[in-house]
Coordinates of C-alpha atoms and ligand atoms in Angstrom, one line a residue:
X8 CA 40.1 -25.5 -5.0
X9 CA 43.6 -25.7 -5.8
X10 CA 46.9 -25.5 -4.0
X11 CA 47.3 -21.8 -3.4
X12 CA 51.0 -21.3 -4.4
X13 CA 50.7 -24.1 -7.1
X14 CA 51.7 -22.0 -10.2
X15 CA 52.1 -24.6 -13.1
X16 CA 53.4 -24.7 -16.9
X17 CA 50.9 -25.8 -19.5
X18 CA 52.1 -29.5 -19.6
X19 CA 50.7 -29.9 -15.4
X20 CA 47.2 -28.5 -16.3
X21 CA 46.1 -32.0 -17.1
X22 CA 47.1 -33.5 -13.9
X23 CA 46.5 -30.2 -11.4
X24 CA 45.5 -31.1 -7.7
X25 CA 42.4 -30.1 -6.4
X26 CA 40.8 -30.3 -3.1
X27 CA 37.0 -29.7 -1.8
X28 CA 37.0 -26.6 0.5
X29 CA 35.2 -26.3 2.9
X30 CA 35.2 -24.1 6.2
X31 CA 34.2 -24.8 9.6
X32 CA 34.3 -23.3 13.2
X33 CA 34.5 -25.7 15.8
X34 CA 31.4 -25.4 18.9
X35 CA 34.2 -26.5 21.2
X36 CA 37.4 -24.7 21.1
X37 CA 36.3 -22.2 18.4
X38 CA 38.6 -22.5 15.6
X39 CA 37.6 -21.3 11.9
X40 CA 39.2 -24.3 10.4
X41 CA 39.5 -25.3 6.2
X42 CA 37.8 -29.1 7.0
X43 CA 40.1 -31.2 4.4
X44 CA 43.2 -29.9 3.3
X45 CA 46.2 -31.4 1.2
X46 CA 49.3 -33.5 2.6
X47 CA 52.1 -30.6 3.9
X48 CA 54.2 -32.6 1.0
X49 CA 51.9 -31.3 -1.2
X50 CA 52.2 -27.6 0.1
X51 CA 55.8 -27.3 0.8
X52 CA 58.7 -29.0 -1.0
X53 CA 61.9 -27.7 -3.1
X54 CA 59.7 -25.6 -5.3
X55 CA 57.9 -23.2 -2.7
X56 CA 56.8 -20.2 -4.4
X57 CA 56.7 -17.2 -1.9
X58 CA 59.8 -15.8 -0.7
X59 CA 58.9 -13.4 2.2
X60 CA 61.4 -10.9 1.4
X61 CA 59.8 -9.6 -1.8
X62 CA 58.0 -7.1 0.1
X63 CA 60.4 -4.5 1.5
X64 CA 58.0 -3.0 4.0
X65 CA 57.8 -6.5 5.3
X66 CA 61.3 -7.1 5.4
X67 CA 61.2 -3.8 7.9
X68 CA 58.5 -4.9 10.0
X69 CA 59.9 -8.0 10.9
X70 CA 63.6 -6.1 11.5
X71 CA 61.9 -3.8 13.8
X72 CA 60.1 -7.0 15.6
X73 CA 63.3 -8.8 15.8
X74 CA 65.5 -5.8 17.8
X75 CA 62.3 -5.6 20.2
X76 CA 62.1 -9.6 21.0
X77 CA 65.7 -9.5 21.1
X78 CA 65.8 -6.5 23.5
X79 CA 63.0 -8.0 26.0
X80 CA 63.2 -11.9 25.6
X81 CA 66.8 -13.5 24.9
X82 CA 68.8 -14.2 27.9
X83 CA 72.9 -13.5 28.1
X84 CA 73.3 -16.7 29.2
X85 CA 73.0 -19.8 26.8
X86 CA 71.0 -17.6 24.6
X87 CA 69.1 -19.3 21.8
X88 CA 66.3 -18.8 19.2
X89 CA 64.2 -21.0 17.3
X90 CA 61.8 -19.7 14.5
X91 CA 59.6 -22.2 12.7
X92 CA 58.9 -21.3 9.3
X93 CA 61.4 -18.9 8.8
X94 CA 61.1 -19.2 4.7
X95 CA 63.8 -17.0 3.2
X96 CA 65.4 -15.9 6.8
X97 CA 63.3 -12.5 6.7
X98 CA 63.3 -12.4 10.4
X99 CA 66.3 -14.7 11.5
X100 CA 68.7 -12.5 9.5
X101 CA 68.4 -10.0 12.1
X102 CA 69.8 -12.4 15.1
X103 CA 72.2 -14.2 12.7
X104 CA 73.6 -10.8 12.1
X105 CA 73.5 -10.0 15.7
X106 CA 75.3 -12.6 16.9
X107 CA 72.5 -14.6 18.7
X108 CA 72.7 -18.8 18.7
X109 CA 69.3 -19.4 16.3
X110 CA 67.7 -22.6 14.6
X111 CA 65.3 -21.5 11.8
X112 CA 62.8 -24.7 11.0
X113 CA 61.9 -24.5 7.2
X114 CA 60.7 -27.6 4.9
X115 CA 60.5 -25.9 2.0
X116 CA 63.9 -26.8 0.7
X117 CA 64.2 -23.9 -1.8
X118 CA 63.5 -20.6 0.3
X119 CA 65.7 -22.5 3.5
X120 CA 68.2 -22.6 1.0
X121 CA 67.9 -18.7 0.3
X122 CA 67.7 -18.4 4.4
X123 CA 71.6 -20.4 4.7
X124 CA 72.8 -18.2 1.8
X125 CA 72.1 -15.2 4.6
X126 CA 74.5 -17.1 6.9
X127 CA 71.2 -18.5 8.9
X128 CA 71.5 -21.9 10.4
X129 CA 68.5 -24.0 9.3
X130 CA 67.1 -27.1 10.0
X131 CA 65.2 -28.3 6.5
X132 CA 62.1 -30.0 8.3
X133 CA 59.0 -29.9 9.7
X134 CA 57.9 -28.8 13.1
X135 CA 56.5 -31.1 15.5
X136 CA 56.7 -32.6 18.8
X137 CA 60.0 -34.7 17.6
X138 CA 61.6 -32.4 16.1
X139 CA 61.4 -30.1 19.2
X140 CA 62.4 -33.2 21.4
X141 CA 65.5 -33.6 18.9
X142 CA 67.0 -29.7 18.9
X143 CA 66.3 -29.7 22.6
X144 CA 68.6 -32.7 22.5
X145 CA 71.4 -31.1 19.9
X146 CA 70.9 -27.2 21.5
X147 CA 69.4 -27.4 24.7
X148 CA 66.0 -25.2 25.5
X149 CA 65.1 -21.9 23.6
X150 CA 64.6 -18.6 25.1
X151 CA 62.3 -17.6 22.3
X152 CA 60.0 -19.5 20.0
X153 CA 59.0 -17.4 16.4
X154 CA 56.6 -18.1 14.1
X155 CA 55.4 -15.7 11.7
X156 CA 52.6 -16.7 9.1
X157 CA 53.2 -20.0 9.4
X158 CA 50.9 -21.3 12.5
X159 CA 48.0 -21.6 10.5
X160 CA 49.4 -23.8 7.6
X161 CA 50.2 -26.5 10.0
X162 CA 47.5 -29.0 10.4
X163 CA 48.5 -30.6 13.7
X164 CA 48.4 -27.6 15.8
X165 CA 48.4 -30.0 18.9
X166 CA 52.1 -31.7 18.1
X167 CA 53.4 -28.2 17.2
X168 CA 52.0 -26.5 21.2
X169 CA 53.7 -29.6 22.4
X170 CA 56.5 -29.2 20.7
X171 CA 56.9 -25.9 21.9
X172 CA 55.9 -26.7 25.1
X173 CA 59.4 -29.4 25.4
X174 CA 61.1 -26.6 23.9
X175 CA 60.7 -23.5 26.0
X176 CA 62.9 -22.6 29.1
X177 CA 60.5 -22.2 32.3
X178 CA 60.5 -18.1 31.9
X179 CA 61.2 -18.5 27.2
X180 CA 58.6 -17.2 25.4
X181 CA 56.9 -18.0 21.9
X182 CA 55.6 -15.0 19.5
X183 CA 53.1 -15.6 16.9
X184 CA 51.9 -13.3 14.3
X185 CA 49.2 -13.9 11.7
X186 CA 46.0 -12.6 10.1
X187 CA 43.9 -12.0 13.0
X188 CA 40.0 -13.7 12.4
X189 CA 38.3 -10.3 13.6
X190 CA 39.9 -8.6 10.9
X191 CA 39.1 -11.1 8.5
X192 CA 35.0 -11.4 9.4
X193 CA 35.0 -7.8 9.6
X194 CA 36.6 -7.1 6.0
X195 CA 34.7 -9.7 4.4
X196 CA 38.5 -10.9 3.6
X197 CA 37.8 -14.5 2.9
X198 CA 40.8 -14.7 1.0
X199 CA 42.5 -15.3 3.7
X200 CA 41.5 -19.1 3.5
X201 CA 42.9 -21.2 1.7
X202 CA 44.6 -24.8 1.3
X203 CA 47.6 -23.6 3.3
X204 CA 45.7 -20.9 5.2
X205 CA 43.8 -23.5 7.5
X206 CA 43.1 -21.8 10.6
X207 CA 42.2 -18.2 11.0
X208 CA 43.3 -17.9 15.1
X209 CA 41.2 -15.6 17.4
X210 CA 42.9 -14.9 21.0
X211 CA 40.6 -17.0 21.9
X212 CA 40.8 -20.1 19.6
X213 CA 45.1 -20.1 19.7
X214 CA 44.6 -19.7 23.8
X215 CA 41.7 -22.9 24.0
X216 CA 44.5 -25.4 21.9
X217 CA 48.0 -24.4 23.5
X218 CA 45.9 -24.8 27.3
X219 CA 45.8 -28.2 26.2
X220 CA 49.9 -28.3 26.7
X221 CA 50.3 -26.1 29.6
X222 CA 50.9 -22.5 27.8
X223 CA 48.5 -19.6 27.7
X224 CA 48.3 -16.1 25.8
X225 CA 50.0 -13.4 28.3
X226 CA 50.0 -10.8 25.7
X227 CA 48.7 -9.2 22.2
X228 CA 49.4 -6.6 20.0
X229 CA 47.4 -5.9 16.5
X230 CA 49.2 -4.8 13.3
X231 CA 47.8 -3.5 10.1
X232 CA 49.7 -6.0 8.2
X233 CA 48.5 -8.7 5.7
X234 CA 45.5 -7.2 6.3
X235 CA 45.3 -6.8 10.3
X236 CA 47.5 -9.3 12.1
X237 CA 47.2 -10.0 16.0
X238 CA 50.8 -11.3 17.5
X239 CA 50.6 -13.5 20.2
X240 CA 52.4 -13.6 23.0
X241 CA 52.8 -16.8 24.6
X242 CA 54.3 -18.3 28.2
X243 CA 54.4 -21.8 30.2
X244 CA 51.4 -21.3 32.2
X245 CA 51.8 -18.8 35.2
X246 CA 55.4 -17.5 33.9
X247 CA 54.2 -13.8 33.2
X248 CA 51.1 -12.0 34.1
X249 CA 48.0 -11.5 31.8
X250 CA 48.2 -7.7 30.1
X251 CA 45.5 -5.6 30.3
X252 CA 45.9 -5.7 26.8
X253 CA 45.1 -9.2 26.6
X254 CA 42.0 -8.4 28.8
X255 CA 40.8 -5.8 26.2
X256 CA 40.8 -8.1 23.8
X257 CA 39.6 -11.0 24.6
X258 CA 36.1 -8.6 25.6
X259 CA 36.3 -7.4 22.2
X260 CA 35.9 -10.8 21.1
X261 CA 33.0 -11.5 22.9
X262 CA 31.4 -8.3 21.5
X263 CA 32.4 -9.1 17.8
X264 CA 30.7 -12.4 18.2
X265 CA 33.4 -14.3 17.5
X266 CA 32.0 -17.5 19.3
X267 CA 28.9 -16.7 18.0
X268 CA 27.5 -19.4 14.6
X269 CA 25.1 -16.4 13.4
X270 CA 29.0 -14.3 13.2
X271 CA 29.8 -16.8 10.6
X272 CA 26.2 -17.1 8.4
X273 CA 26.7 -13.8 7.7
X274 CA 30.3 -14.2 6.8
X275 CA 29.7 -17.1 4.7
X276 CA 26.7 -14.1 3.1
X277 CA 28.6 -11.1 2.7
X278 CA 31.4 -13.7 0.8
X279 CA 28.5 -14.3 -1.7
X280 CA 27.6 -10.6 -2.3
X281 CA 31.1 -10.0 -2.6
X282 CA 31.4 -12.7 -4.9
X283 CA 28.3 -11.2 -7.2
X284 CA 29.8 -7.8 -6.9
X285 CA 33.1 -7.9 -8.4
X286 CA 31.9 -10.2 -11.0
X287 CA 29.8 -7.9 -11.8
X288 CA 31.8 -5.0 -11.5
X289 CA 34.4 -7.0 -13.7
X290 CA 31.8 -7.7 -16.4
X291 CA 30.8 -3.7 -16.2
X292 CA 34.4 -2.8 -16.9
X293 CA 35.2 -5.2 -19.7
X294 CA 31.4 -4.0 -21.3
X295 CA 32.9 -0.2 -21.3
X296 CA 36.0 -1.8 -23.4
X297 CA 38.4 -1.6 -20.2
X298 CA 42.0 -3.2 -20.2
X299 CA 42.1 -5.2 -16.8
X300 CA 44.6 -7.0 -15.5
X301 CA 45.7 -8.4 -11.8
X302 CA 48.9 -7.4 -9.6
X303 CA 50.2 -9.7 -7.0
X304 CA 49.8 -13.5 -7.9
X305 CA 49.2 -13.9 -4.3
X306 CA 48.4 -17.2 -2.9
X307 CA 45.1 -15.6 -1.5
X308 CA 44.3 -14.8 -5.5
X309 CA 43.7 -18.8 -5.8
X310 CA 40.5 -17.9 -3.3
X311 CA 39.2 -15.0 -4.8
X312 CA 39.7 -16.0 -8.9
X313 CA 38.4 -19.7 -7.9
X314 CA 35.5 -18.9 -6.0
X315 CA 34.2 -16.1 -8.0
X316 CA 35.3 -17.8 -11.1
X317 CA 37.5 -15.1 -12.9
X318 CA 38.7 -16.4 -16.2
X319 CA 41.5 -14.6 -18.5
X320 CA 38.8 -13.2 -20.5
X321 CA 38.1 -11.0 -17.7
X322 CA 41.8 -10.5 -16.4
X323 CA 44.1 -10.9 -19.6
X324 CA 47.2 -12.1 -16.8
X325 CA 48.5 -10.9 -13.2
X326 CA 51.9 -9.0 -12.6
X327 CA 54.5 -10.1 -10.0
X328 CA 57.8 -9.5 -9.1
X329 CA 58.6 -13.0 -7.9
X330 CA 61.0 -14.8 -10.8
X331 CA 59.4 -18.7 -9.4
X332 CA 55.8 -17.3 -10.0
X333 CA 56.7 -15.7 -13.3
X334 CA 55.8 -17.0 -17.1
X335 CA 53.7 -20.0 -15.2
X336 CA 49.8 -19.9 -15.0
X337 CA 47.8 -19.2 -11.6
X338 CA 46.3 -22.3 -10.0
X339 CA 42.8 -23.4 -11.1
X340 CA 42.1 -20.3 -13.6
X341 CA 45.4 -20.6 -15.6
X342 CA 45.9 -16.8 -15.9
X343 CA 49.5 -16.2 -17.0
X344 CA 51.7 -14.7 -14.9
X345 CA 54.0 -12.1 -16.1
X346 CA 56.8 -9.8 -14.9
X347 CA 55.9 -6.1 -13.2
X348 CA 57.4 -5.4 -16.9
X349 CA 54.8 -6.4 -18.5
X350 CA 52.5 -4.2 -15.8
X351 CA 54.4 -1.5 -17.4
X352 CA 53.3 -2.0 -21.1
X353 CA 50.0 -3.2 -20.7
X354 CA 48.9 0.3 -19.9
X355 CA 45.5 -1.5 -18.0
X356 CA 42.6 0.8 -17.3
X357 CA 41.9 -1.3 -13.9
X358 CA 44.1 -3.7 -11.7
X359 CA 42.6 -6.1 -9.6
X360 CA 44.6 -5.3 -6.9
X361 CA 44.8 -9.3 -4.9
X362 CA 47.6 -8.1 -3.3
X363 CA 45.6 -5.8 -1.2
X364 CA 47.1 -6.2 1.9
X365 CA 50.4 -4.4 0.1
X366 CA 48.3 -1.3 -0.6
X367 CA 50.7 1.3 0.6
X368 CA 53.6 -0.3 -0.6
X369 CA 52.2 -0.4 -4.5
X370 CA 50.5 2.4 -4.6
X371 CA 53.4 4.3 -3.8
X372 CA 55.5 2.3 -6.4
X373 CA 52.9 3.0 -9.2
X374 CA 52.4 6.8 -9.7
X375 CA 52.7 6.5 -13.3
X376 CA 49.8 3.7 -13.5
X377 CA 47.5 6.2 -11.1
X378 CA 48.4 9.4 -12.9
X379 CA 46.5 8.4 -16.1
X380 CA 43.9 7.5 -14.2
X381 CA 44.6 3.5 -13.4
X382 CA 42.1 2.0 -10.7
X383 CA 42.5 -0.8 -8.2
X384 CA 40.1 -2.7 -7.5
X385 CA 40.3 -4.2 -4.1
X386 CA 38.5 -7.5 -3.4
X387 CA 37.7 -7.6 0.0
X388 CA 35.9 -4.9 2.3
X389 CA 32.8 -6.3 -0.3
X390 CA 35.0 -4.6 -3.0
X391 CA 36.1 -1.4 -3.5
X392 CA 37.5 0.6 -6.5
X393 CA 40.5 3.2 -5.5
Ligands
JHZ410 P1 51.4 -11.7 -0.2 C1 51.8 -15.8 1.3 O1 50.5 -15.4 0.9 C2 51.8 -17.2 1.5 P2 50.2 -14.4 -0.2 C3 51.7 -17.6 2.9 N1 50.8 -18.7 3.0 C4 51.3 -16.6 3.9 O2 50.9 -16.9 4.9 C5 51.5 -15.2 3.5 O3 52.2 -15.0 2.4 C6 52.3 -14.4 4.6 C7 53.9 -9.8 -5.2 N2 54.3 -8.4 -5.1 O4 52.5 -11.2 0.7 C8 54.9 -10.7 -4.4 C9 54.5 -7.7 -6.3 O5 54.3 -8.2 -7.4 O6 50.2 -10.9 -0.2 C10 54.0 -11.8 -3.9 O7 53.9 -12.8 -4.9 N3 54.8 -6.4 -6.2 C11 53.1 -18.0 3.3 O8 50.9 -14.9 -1.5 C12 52.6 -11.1 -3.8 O9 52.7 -10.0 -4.6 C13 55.0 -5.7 -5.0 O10 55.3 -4.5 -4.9 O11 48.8 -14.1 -0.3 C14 52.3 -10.7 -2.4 O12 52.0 -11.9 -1.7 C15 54.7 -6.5 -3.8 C16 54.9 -5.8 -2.4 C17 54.4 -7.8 -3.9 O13 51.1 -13.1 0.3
SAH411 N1 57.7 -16.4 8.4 C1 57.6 -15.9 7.0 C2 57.1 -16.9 6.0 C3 55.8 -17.5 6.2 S1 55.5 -18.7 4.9 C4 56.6 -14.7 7.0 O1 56.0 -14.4 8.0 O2 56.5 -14.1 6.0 C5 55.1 -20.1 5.8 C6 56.4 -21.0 5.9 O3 56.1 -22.1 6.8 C7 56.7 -21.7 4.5 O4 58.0 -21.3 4.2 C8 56.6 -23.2 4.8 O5 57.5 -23.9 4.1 C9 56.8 -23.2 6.3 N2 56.2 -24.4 7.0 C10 55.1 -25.1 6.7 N3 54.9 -26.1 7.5 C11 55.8 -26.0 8.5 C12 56.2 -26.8 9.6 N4 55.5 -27.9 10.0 N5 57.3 -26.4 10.3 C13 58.0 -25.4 10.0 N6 57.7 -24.6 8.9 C14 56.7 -24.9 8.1

């Protein structure tokens, strides 16, 4: 496989990194884990491709989870936030407009950049034990510790539940959100892995690492987003009672069979009918002389186009509205990526729709495409054509 966000010009196809993927759920702790994945160097630098704020109903979810955590978890005296990963400053924006003493943590160079043109205060790095050590040092202890998306790209989970662990004032509390593995087994959505992707956490998974550092799930709440997303709620052990919430869920875990090895053979099965399905589906479409083309170079896309082998011939070139991604080639396949203009003009009978988790958002945006009778087709829930 190839680096997820690695879009490339023709002259880096000759020298394009590639990695074995494979996934794995540990017997022990129970984390659905990519086994080998690239150096974070590799992953995230000046040239980061996905800037968060592309999607504007994102933009509002993350507004509306700021004011909440804001309202409930930040203290009047010495307040102060830290978010790791905070890319482009989709969610820091909010308590840099508010006032509030923040410290977003962002390697990627380019997108922190965009976050300090916001008026966000960043820290270009990576997040570990040290670098908690070192702002607890500069800023003293956080009331609240963010992370959205970003838990799972981070290979040493151990130094970052430490880290957070230095960081934390007795009663501060950390918030995670990402795509919850239930969602992911149920939906057949194995997109959701890849390179950068390397854990898919479970209540039950995130809760087995951070007891290793003294912390513990208090809380949960789902969200439809990305595809069904569980944020966690997290506390020095013993600061805040156990939900019912929590409770519910982790039962429901049980009963999904999340700790289960026969859960994940027929995972890794359904991925292969999926696979044989929407080539063949593709291979139907192109037979009846249909125009198909992709929208949303996502980094998931790398998954799905890789694994099932989808070549231009099948998908002429994907549409997206991010300038970085556009007029460069998808990892791996080397489909072209154009501008949503060129959506537009190429009047396509059928769009592979990899940005599936957006539904609402682009359906709404393209009338026009679904009034003459356009169709996406959707590559997980063992695809589906809409
Ligand atoms: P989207 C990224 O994954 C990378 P990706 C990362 N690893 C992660 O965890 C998640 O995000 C959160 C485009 N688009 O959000 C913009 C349109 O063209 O599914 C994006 O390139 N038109 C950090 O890449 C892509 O689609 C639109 O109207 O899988 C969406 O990428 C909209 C809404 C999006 O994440
Ligand atoms: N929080 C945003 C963006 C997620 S993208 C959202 O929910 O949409 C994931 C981000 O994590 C990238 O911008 C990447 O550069 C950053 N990242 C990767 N490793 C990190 C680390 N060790 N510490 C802090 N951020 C990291």
């Amino acid at each position: 496989m190839p680096i997820g966000n690695a879009f490339l010009n023709p002259d880096q196809f000759a020298d394009e990194y590639f990695y074995h993927m494979q996934v794995a759920v540990c017997g022990d702790c129970h984390t659905l884990q990519v086994v080998d994945v690239p150096d974070p160097d590799q992953m995230f630098h000046d040239h980061y491709a996905y800037f968060a704020s592309t999607s504007r109903y994102m933009t509002e979810h993350f507004r509306v989870m700021a004011e909440d955590l804001m309202a409930r978890y930040v203290s009047e005296t010495n307040p102060f936030v830290v978010e790791i990963g905070c890319n482009d400053g989709i969610t820091l924006q909010n308590f840099a407009r508010a006032g509030i003493p923040h410290l977003g943590v962002e390697p990627s160079s380019n997108v922190a950049d965009a976050a300090r043109e916001k008026g966000i205060r960043i820290l270009s790095d990576f997040f570990n034990a040290k670098t908690a050590a070192d702002i607890v040092s500069e800023h003293g202890h956080a009331d609240l510790f963010i992370t959205t998306n970003t838990m799972h790209h981070i290979e040493d989970t151990n130094s970052v539940a430490a880290g957070v662990a230095i960081l934390l004032k007795p009663k501060g509390v950390m918030v995670q959100e990402d795509p919850y593995l239930g969602n992911m087994i149920e939906d057949t959505a194995y997109d959701q892995l890849y390179a950068e992707h390397m854990y898919i956490w479970s209540v039950t998974s995130l809760n087995n690492v951070f007891a290793r550092h003294g912390m513990e799930i208090f809380d949960v709440e789902w969200n439809g987003f990305h595809g069904g997303c569980m944020r966690y709620f997290l506390c020095h052990k013993g600061a805040y009672p156990e939900s019912d919430r929590l409770l519910a869920q982790r039962a429901k875990e049980k009963s999904m069979g999340l700790g289960r090895p026969e859960t994940f053979e027929t995972f890794r099965k359904n991925c292969e009918v999926s696979r044989e399905r929407i080539m063949n589906l593709l291979h139907d479409l192109q037979a009846k002389g249909q125009n198909i083309v992709g929208y949303g170079a996502t980094a998931k896309s790398a998954t799905v186009i890789n694994y099932c082998g989808i070549t231009d011939k099948l998908v002429s070139f994907i549409s997206d509205t991010t300038p970085a991604k556009q007029n460069k080639y998808s990892p791996g396949a080397h489909i072209p990526v154009k501008s949503h203009d060129a959506f537009t003009a190429s009047n396509a009978d059928s769009a592979v729709l990899f940005a599936w988790n957006h539904f609402n958002e682009i359906n709404a945006k393209e009338k026009a495409f679904r009034a003459r009778g356009g169709k996406w087709i959707i590559p997980v829930r063992m695809v589906e054509v809409v």
